[in-house]
């Protein structure tokens, strides 16, 4: 399952929460990009521009899709990944569900600013409030093409994870540990 949506939508937090409750593997595509390239997303943008980053993003997504086995996996995509036609086509071809985490643009902006101030999260495309809003409006149509839209308005991460699990009827994978069986 792929989580899509704008910067600050909560894709990574919700993905991690879903991974824990379902015993599914969680992966953030941006982390894979950084590993493959040996530099941070911000460094890729600085050295190779947005086009260089998009190439790296597409290559990482290809790798990831080639690796997907039968087990449950949750992947958080960066805010621009699903907007790119070549990525959207790969995802469609995979047949796996894509979930758009929706939120009001003012809320997204507030979250990104808090994350930048409190955790030093660097987002090369954050821009000004006006640029952020414009980019969001431009992209929202693409996000709506996801298989499912989930509103994150006034919901905690756990409540959003509940909504996704219930709507898709997802089941936890039973994992075995040495001492016994745990579900
Ligand atoms: C981007 C969003 C970022 C990251 C990169 C580009 C975008 O991910 O992939 O900075 O184009 O919106 P988050 O959505 O996790 O912030």
PDB file of C-alpha atoms and ligand atoms in Angstrom:
ATOM      1  CA  UNK A   1       0.000   0.000   0.000  1.00  0.00           C
ATOM      2  CA  UNK A   2       1.272   3.476  -0.874  1.00  0.00           C
ATOM      3  CA  UNK A   3       0.556   6.615   1.121  1.00  0.00           C
ATOM      4  CA  UNK A   4       0.435   9.759  -0.967  1.00  0.00           C
ATOM      5  CA  UNK A   5      -0.290  13.420  -0.290  1.00  0.00           C
ATOM      6  CA  UNK A   6       1.286  16.808   0.158  1.00  0.00           C
ATOM      7  CA  UNK A   7       4.174  17.727   2.454  1.00  0.00           C
ATOM      8  CA  UNK A   8       3.013  17.589   6.067  1.00  0.00           C
ATOM      9  CA  UNK A   9       0.079  15.215   5.384  1.00  0.00           C
ATOM     10  CA  UNK A  10       1.433  12.693   7.911  1.00  0.00           C
ATOM     11  CA  UNK A  11       2.389   9.962   5.406  1.00  0.00           C
ATOM     12  CA  UNK A  12       5.415   8.797   7.407  1.00  0.00           C
ATOM     13  CA  UNK A  13       3.741   8.962  10.844  1.00  0.00           C
ATOM     14  CA  UNK A  14       0.633   7.154   9.639  1.00  0.00           C
ATOM     15  CA  UNK A  15       2.740   4.628   7.710  1.00  0.00           C
ATOM     16  CA  UNK A  16       4.800   3.830  10.799  1.00  0.00           C
ATOM     17  CA  UNK A  17       1.636   3.454  12.940  1.00  0.00           C
ATOM     18  CA  UNK A  18       0.072   1.138  10.341  1.00  0.00           C
ATOM     19  CA  UNK A  19       3.267  -0.902  10.155  1.00  0.00           C
ATOM     20  CA  UNK A  20       3.261  -1.425  13.898  1.00  0.00           C
ATOM     21  CA  UNK A  21      -0.339  -2.484  14.197  1.00  0.00           C
ATOM     22  CA  UNK A  22      -0.350  -4.731  11.123  1.00  0.00           C
ATOM     23  CA  UNK A  23       3.190  -6.123  11.454  1.00  0.00           C
ATOM     24  CA  UNK A  24       3.752  -4.916   7.924  1.00  0.00           C
ATOM     25  CA  UNK A  25       7.091  -3.489   6.826  1.00  0.00           C
ATOM     26  CA  UNK A  26       7.083   0.294   6.624  1.00  0.00           C
ATOM     27  CA  UNK A  27       9.349   2.196   4.267  1.00  0.00           C
ATOM     28  CA  UNK A  28       9.751   5.847   3.414  1.00  0.00           C
ATOM     29  CA  UNK A  29      10.745   6.287  -0.241  1.00  0.00           C
ATOM     30  CA  UNK A  30      12.813   9.381   0.620  1.00  0.00           C
ATOM     31  CA  UNK A  31      14.962   7.224   2.954  1.00  0.00           C
ATOM     32  CA  UNK A  32      15.612   4.775   0.122  1.00  0.00           C
ATOM     33  CA  UNK A  33      16.557   7.653  -2.189  1.00  0.00           C
ATOM     34  CA  UNK A  34      19.030   8.962   0.403  1.00  0.00           C
ATOM     35  CA  UNK A  35      20.581   5.502   0.845  1.00  0.00           C
ATOM     36  CA  UNK A  36      20.917   4.909  -2.894  1.00  0.00           C
ATOM     37  CA  UNK A  37      22.384   8.338  -3.555  1.00  0.00           C
ATOM     38  CA  UNK A  38      24.486   8.574  -0.400  1.00  0.00           C
ATOM     39  CA  UNK A  39      23.225  12.129   0.285  1.00  0.00           C
ATOM     40  CA  UNK A  40      20.212  13.784   1.813  1.00  0.00           C
ATOM     41  CA  UNK A  41      17.180  14.922  -0.191  1.00  0.00           C
ATOM     42  CA  UNK A  42      18.179  18.540   0.462  1.00  0.00           C
ATOM     43  CA  UNK A  43      21.701  17.851  -0.850  1.00  0.00           C
ATOM     44  CA  UNK A  44      20.322  16.204  -3.998  1.00  0.00           C
ATOM     45  CA  UNK A  45      18.163  19.279  -4.637  1.00  0.00           C
ATOM     46  CA  UNK A  46      21.139  21.583  -4.058  1.00  0.00           C
ATOM     47  CA  UNK A  47      23.519  19.646  -6.316  1.00  0.00           C
ATOM     48  CA  UNK A  48      21.203  18.299  -9.020  1.00  0.00           C
ATOM     49  CA  UNK A  49      18.056  20.443  -8.816  1.00  0.00           C
ATOM     50  CA  UNK A  50      14.498  19.175  -8.748  1.00  0.00           C
ATOM     51  CA  UNK A  51      14.959  17.279 -12.023  1.00  0.00           C
ATOM     52  CA  UNK A  52      17.902  15.344 -10.537  1.00  0.00           C
ATOM     53  CA  UNK A  53      15.830  14.534  -7.496  1.00  0.00           C
ATOM     54  CA  UNK A  54      12.889  13.334  -9.619  1.00  0.00           C
ATOM     55  CA  UNK A  55      15.193  10.995 -11.537  1.00  0.00           C
ATOM     56  CA  UNK A  56      16.568   9.563  -8.299  1.00  0.00           C
ATOM     57  CA  UNK A  57      13.031   9.240  -6.962  1.00  0.00           C
ATOM     58  CA  UNK A  58      11.820   7.369 -10.018  1.00  0.00           C
ATOM     59  CA  UNK A  59      14.812   4.985  -9.954  1.00  0.00           C
ATOM     60  CA  UNK A  60      14.256   4.291  -6.247  1.00  0.00           C
ATOM     61  CA  UNK A  61      10.564   3.576  -6.840  1.00  0.00           C
ATOM     62  CA  UNK A  62      11.427   1.175  -9.645  1.00  0.00           C
ATOM     63  CA  UNK A  63      13.847  -0.695  -7.383  1.00  0.00           C
ATOM     64  CA  UNK A  64      11.315  -0.850  -4.610  1.00  0.00           C
ATOM     65  CA  UNK A  65       8.555  -2.210  -6.849  1.00  0.00           C
ATOM     66  CA  UNK A  66      10.909  -4.843  -8.244  1.00  0.00           C
ATOM     67  CA  UNK A  67      11.616  -6.018  -4.684  1.00  0.00           C
ATOM     68  CA  UNK A  68       8.052  -6.252  -3.450  1.00  0.00           C
ATOM     69  CA  UNK A  69       7.219  -9.761  -2.400  1.00  0.00           C
ATOM     70  CA  UNK A  70       3.999 -11.238  -1.125  1.00  0.00           C
ATOM     71  CA  UNK A  71       4.147  -9.794   2.404  1.00  0.00           C
ATOM     72  CA  UNK A  72       2.422  -6.637   3.561  1.00  0.00           C
ATOM     73  CA  UNK A  73       4.290  -3.393   2.953  1.00  0.00           C
ATOM     74  CA  UNK A  74       3.456   0.226   3.534  1.00  0.00           C
ATOM     75  CA  UNK A  75       5.351   2.835   1.586  1.00  0.00           C
ATOM     76  CA  UNK A  76       5.214   6.569   2.223  1.00  0.00           C
ATOM     77  CA  UNK A  77       5.921   8.528  -0.957  1.00  0.00           C
ATOM     78  CA  UNK A  78       7.350  12.058  -0.990  1.00  0.00           C
ATOM     79  CA  UNK A  79       4.839  14.809  -1.802  1.00  0.00           C
ATOM     80  CA  UNK A  80       5.762  15.035  -5.480  1.00  0.00           C
ATOM     81  CA  UNK A  81       6.197  11.352  -6.334  1.00  0.00           C
ATOM     82  CA  UNK A  82       2.590  10.486  -7.186  1.00  0.00           C
ATOM     83  CA  UNK A  83       2.211  13.674  -9.232  1.00  0.00           C
ATOM     84  CA  UNK A  84       4.839  12.494 -11.722  1.00  0.00           C
ATOM     85  CA  UNK A  85       3.150  10.636 -14.566  1.00  0.00           C
ATOM     86  CA  UNK A  86       5.848   7.967 -14.920  1.00  0.00           C
ATOM     87  CA  UNK A  87       5.558   7.097 -11.213  1.00  0.00           C
ATOM     88  CA  UNK A  88       1.761   7.087 -11.243  1.00  0.00           C
ATOM     89  CA  UNK A  89       1.897   4.677 -14.211  1.00  0.00           C
ATOM     90  CA  UNK A  90       4.273   2.317 -12.369  1.00  0.00           C
ATOM     91  CA  UNK A  91       2.025   2.338  -9.319  1.00  0.00           C
ATOM     92  CA  UNK A  92      -1.091   1.711 -11.360  1.00  0.00           C
ATOM     93  CA  UNK A  93       0.618  -1.202 -13.029  1.00  0.00           C
ATOM     94  CA  UNK A  94       1.547  -2.656  -9.617  1.00  0.00           C
ATOM     95  CA  UNK A  95      -2.163  -2.927  -8.762  1.00  0.00           C
ATOM     96  CA  UNK A  96      -1.424  -1.954  -5.154  1.00  0.00           C
ATOM     97  CA  UNK A  97      -3.710   0.532  -3.390  1.00  0.00           C
ATOM     98  CA  UNK A  98      -2.713   4.187  -3.179  1.00  0.00           C
ATOM     99  CA  UNK A  99      -4.117   6.204  -0.287  1.00  0.00           C
ATOM    100  CA  UNK A 100      -4.322   9.968  -0.374  1.00  0.00           C
ATOM    101  CA  UNK A 101      -4.045  11.570   3.061  1.00  0.00           C
ATOM    102  CA  UNK A 102      -5.964  14.791   2.664  1.00  0.00           C
ATOM    103  CA  UNK A 103      -5.682  17.912   4.800  1.00  0.00           C
ATOM    104  CA  UNK A 104      -6.427  21.627   4.457  1.00  0.00           C
ATOM    105  CA  UNK A 105      -3.492  23.571   3.055  1.00  0.00           C
ATOM    106  CA  UNK A 106      -3.261  25.906   6.083  1.00  0.00           C
ATOM    107  CA  UNK A 107      -2.956  22.890   8.360  1.00  0.00           C
ATOM    108  CA  UNK A 108      -0.250  21.368   6.120  1.00  0.00           C
ATOM    109  CA  UNK A 109       1.694  24.623   6.160  1.00  0.00           C
ATOM    110  CA  UNK A 110       1.424  24.869   9.946  1.00  0.00           C
ATOM    111  CA  UNK A 111       2.683  21.280  10.385  1.00  0.00           C
ATOM    112  CA  UNK A 112       5.633  21.798   8.020  1.00  0.00           C
ATOM    113  CA  UNK A 113       6.647  25.026   9.800  1.00  0.00           C
ATOM    114  CA  UNK A 114       6.465  23.321  13.202  1.00  0.00           C
ATOM    115  CA  UNK A 115       8.539  20.367  11.931  1.00  0.00           C
ATOM    116  CA  UNK A 116      11.122  22.761  10.469  1.00  0.00           C
ATOM    117  CA  UNK A 117      11.380  24.737  13.715  1.00  0.00           C
ATOM    118  CA  UNK A 118      11.210  21.898  16.199  1.00  0.00           C
ATOM    119  CA  UNK A 119      12.898  19.031  14.374  1.00  0.00           C
ATOM    120  CA  UNK A 120      14.934  20.861  11.723  1.00  0.00           C
ATOM    121  CA  UNK A 121      13.074  19.056   8.912  1.00  0.00           C
ATOM    122  CA  UNK A 122      14.387  20.559   5.689  1.00  0.00           C
ATOM    123  CA  UNK A 123      11.986  20.650   2.745  1.00  0.00           C
ATOM    124  CA  UNK A 124      13.517  22.141  -0.398  1.00  0.00           C
ATOM    125  CA  UNK A 125      10.096  22.858  -1.925  1.00  0.00           C
ATOM    126  CA  UNK A 126       8.503  24.476   1.118  1.00  0.00           C
ATOM    127  CA  UNK A 127       8.933  28.008  -0.281  1.00  0.00           C
ATOM    128  CA  UNK A 128       6.753  30.860   0.916  1.00  0.00           C
ATOM    129  CA  UNK A 129       3.227  30.347   2.204  1.00  0.00           C
ATOM    130  CA  UNK A 130       1.908  31.537  -1.141  1.00  0.00           C
ATOM    131  CA  UNK A 131       4.162  29.195  -3.168  1.00  0.00           C
ATOM    132  CA  UNK A 132       3.184  26.329  -0.890  1.00  0.00           C
ATOM    133  CA  UNK A 133      -0.513  27.008  -1.435  1.00  0.00           C
ATOM    134  CA  UNK A 134      -0.053  27.276  -5.207  1.00  0.00           C
ATOM    135  CA  UNK A 135       1.849  23.992  -5.404  1.00  0.00           C
ATOM    136  CA  UNK A 136      -0.804  22.281  -3.281  1.00  0.00           C
ATOM    137  CA  UNK A 137      -3.616  23.536  -5.514  1.00  0.00           C
ATOM    138  CA  UNK A 138      -1.737  22.398  -8.587  1.00  0.00           C
ATOM    139  CA  UNK A 139      -1.133  18.900  -7.184  1.00  0.00           C
ATOM    140  CA  UNK A 140      -4.408  18.151  -5.466  1.00  0.00           C
ATOM    141  CA  UNK A 141      -6.051  16.915  -8.670  1.00  0.00           C
ATOM    142  CA  UNK A 142      -3.319  14.298  -9.063  1.00  0.00           C
ATOM    143  CA  UNK A 143      -3.657  13.111  -5.469  1.00  0.00           C
ATOM    144  CA  UNK A 144      -7.386  12.623  -6.012  1.00  0.00           C
ATOM    145  CA  UNK A 145      -6.511   9.896  -8.533  1.00  0.00           C
ATOM    146  CA  UNK A 146      -5.400   7.667  -5.647  1.00  0.00           C
ATOM    147  CA  UNK A 147      -7.560   4.604  -4.993  1.00  0.00           C
ATOM    148  CA  UNK A 148      -8.764   5.997  -1.666  1.00  0.00           C
ATOM    149  CA  UNK A 149      -8.946   9.453  -0.082  1.00  0.00           C
ATOM    150  CA  UNK A 150      -8.792   9.671   3.706  1.00  0.00           C
ATOM    151  CA  UNK A 151      -9.409  12.951   5.480  1.00  0.00           C
ATOM    152  CA  UNK A 152      -6.924  13.635   8.264  1.00  0.00           C
ATOM    153  CA  UNK A 153      -8.936  16.592   9.557  1.00  0.00           C
ATOM    154  CA  UNK A 154      -9.254  16.547  13.343  1.00  0.00           C
ATOM    155  CA  UNK A 155      -7.953  12.994  13.483  1.00  0.00           C
ATOM    156  CA  UNK A 156      -4.944  11.683  15.362  1.00  0.00           C
ATOM    157  CA  UNK A 157      -2.397   9.435  13.654  1.00  0.00           C
ATOM    158  CA  UNK A 158      -3.999   6.391  15.315  1.00  0.00           C
ATOM    159  CA  UNK A 159      -7.486   7.418  14.173  1.00  0.00           C
ATOM    160  CA  UNK A 160      -6.255   7.816  10.614  1.00  0.00           C
ATOM    161  CA  UNK A 161      -4.615   4.383  10.813  1.00  0.00           C
ATOM    162  CA  UNK A 162      -7.965   2.999  12.121  1.00  0.00           C
ATOM    163  CA  UNK A 163      -9.845   4.549   9.214  1.00  0.00           C
ATOM    164  CA  UNK A 164      -7.450   3.023   6.661  1.00  0.00           C
ATOM    165  CA  UNK A 165      -7.443  -0.434   8.252  1.00  0.00           C
ATOM    166  CA  UNK A 166     -11.223  -0.519   8.457  1.00  0.00           C
ATOM    167  CA  UNK A 167     -11.903   0.856   4.994  1.00  0.00           C
ATOM    168  CA  UNK A 168      -9.484  -1.545   3.334  1.00  0.00           C
ATOM    169  CA  UNK A 169     -10.287  -4.428   5.705  1.00  0.00           C
ATOM    170  CA  UNK A 170      -6.579  -4.929   6.443  1.00  0.00           C
ATOM    171  CA  UNK A 171      -5.467  -7.730   8.721  1.00  0.00           C
ATOM    172  CA  UNK A 172      -2.355  -7.977  10.852  1.00  0.00           C
ATOM    173  CA  UNK A 173       0.220 -10.540   9.781  1.00  0.00           C
ATOM    174  CA  UNK A 174       0.766 -13.104  12.532  1.00  0.00           C
ATOM    175  CA  UNK A 175       4.410 -13.180  13.520  1.00  0.00           C
ATOM    176  CA  UNK A 176       6.086 -16.065  15.288  1.00  0.00           C
ATOM    177  CA  UNK A 177       8.622 -15.490  18.013  1.00  0.00           C
ATOM    178  CA  UNK A 178      10.774 -18.158  19.672  1.00  0.00           C
ATOM    179  CA  UNK A 179       8.770 -18.242  22.886  1.00  0.00           C
ATOM    180  CA  UNK A 180       5.439 -18.774  21.223  1.00  0.00           C
ATOM    181  CA  UNK A 181       3.100 -17.303  18.729  1.00  0.00           C
ATOM    182  CA  UNK A 182       2.171 -13.679  18.745  1.00  0.00           C
ATOM    183  CA  UNK A 183      -0.444 -12.021  16.646  1.00  0.00           C
TER     184      UNK A 183
HETATM  185  C1  LIG B   1       8.701  16.744  -1.944  1.00  0.00           C
HETATM  186  C2  LIG B   1       8.360  16.282  -0.695  1.00  0.00           C
HETATM  187  C3  LIG B   1       9.314  15.673   0.241  1.00  0.00           C
HETATM  188  C4  LIG B   1      10.542  15.140  -0.516  1.00  0.00           C
HETATM  189  C5  LIG B   1      11.100  16.173  -1.439  1.00  0.00           C
HETATM  190  C6  LIG B   1      10.093  16.655  -2.473  1.00  0.00           C
HETATM  191  C7  LIG B   1       7.655  17.332  -2.808  1.00  0.00           C
HETATM  192  O1  LIG B   1       8.699  14.613   0.976  1.00  0.00           O
HETATM  193  O2  LIG B   1      10.209  13.994  -1.267  1.00  0.00           O
HETATM  194  O3  LIG B   1      11.537  17.256  -0.642  1.00  0.00           O
HETATM  195  O4  LIG B   1       7.876  17.444  -4.027  1.00  0.00           O
HETATM  196  O5  LIG B   1       6.558  17.656  -2.287  1.00  0.00           O
HETATM  197  P1  LIG B   1       7.535  14.860   2.103  1.00  0.00           P
HETATM  198  O6  LIG B   1       6.232  14.897   1.383  1.00  0.00           O
HETATM  199  O7  LIG B   1       7.655  13.656   2.972  1.00  0.00           O
HETATM  200  O8  LIG B   1       7.859  16.132   2.795  1.00  0.00           O
END
